[in-house]
Coordinates of C-alpha atoms in Angstrom, one line a residue:
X30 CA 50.1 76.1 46.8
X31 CA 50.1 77.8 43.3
X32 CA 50.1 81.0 44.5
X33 CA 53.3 80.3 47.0
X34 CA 54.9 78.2 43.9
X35 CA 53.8 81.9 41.5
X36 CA 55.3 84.2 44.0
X37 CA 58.8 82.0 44.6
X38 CA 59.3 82.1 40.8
X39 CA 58.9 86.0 40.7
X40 CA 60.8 86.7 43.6
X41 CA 63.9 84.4 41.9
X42 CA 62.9 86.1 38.3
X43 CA 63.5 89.8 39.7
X44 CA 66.4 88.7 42.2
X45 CA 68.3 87.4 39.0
X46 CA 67.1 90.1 36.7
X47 CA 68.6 92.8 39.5
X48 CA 71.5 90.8 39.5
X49 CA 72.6 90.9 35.8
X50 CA 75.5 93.0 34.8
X51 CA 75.0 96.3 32.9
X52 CA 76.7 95.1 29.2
X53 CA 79.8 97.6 27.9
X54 CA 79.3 97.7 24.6
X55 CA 82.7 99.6 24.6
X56 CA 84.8 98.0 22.0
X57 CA 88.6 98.2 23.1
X58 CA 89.9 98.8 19.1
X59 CA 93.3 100.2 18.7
X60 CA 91.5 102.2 15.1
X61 CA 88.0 103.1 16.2
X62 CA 85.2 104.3 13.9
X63 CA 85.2 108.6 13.4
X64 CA 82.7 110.3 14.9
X65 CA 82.6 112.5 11.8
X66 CA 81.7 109.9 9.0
X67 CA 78.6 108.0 10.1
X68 CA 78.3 104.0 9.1
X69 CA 75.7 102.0 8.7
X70 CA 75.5 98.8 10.9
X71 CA 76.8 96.2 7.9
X72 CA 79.9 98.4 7.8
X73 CA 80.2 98.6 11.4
X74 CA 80.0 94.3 11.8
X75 CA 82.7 94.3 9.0
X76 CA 85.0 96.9 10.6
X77 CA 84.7 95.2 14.0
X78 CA 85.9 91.8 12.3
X79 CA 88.5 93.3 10.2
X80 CA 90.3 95.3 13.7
X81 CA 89.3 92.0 15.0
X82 CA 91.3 90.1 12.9
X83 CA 94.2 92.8 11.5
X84 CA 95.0 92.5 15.9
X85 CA 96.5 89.3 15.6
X86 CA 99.6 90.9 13.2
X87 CA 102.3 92.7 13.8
X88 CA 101.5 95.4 11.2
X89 CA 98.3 95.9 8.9
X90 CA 100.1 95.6 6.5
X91 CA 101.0 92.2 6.9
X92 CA 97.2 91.5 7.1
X93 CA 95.6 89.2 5.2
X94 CA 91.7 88.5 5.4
X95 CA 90.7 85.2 6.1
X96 CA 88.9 82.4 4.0
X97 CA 86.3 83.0 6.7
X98 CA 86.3 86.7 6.6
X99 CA 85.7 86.5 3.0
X100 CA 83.2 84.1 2.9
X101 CA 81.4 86.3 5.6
X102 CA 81.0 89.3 3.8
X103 CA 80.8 87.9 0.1
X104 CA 83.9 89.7 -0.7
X105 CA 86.0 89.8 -4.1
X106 CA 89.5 88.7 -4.8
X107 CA 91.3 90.6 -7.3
X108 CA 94.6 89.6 -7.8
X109 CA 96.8 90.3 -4.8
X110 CA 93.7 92.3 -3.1
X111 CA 90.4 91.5 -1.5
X112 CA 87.8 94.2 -2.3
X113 CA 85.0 95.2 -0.5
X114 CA 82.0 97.0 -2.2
X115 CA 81.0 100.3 -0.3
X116 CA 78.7 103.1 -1.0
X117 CA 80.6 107.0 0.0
X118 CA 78.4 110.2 0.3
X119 CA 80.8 112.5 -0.3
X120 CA 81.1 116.9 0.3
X121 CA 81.5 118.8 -3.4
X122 CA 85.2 118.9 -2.5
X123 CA 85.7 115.8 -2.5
X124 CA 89.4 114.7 -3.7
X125 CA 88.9 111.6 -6.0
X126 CA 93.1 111.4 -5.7
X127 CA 92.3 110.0 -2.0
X128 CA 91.0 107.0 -3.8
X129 CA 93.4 106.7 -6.8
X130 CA 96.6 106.8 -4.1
X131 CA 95.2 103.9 -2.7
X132 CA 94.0 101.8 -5.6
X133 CA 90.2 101.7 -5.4
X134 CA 88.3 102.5 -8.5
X135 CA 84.9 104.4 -7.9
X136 CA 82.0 105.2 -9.8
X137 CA 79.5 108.4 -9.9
X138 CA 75.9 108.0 -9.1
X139 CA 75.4 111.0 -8.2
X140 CA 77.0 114.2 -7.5
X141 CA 77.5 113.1 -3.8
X142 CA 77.3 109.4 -4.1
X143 CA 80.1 107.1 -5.7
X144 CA 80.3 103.2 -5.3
X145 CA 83.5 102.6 -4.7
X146 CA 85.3 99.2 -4.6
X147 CA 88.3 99.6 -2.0
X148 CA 90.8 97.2 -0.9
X149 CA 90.2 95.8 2.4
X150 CA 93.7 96.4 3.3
X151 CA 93.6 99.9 3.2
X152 CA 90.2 100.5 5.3
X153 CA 91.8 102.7 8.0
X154 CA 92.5 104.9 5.6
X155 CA 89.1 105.1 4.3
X156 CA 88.6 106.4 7.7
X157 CA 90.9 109.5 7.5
X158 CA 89.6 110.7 3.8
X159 CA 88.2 114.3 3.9
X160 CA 85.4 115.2 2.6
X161 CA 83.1 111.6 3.3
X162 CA 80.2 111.9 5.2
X163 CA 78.9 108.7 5.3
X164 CA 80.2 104.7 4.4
X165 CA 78.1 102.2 3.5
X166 CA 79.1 98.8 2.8
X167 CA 76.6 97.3 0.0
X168 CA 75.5 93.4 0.7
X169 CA 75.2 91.1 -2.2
X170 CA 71.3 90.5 -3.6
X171 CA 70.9 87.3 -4.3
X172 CA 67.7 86.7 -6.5
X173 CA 65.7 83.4 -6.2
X174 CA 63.7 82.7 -9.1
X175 CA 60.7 80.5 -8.3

């Protein structure tokens, strides 16, 4: 009786298992991530939420981010603009005007690293710069003390 009982359950195991879906992990985003400036996965969650929400508008620049949003990724407010913390490898001819025109102020760490705090409204432009190689968005430590 076991053995009918053990082979009934892995007959419906492998008929449900054949009958799941193959997942499309295609996102249908009007702006989509460049091939040409990699991401790591932080960035990629926040840029999914931000098309997410910047959708609902008529224009992006009528966007503004959410409480939630916010809250979400530990963001800043600084006067009319919501910052968000990122981390840009960039090529030697790099343009630092790309960041002025657009209001984000930047720091050197290196000669192809600069931490860069860049108003959320303005991240599809991020996305056309030239010369960056690589965006990272840079979490919040929070220290506990025991």
């Amino acid at each position: 009786m076991r053995k009918f009982l053990g082979i009934i359950l892995s007959l419906v195991i492998l008929a449900s298992c054949a009958s799941v879906k193959k997942i499309d992990y295609q996102m249908p985003l009007q702006v989509s991530l460049v091939k040409q400036i990699k991401t790591n996965n932080t960035f990629r969650m926040l840029w999914f939420d931000y098309i997410t929400e910047a959708n609902q508008y008529q224009s992006i620049k009528n966007y503004t981010p959410s409480e939630k949003f916010i809250a979400h990724y530990s963001l800043v407010k600084e006067k009319k603009n919501v910052i968000v913390p990122l981390l840009l490898q960039i090529d030697k001819d790099f343009d630092y005007k790309q960041l002025d025109n657009l209001g984000a102020s930047y720091s050197k760490t290196s000669d192809e690293i600069i931490s860069v705090r860049f108003p959320v409204k303005y991240l599809p432009s991020l996305l056309q710069m030239k010369n960056v190689s690589y965006i990272e968005y840079q979490n919040n430590v929070e220290l506990r003390l025991y």
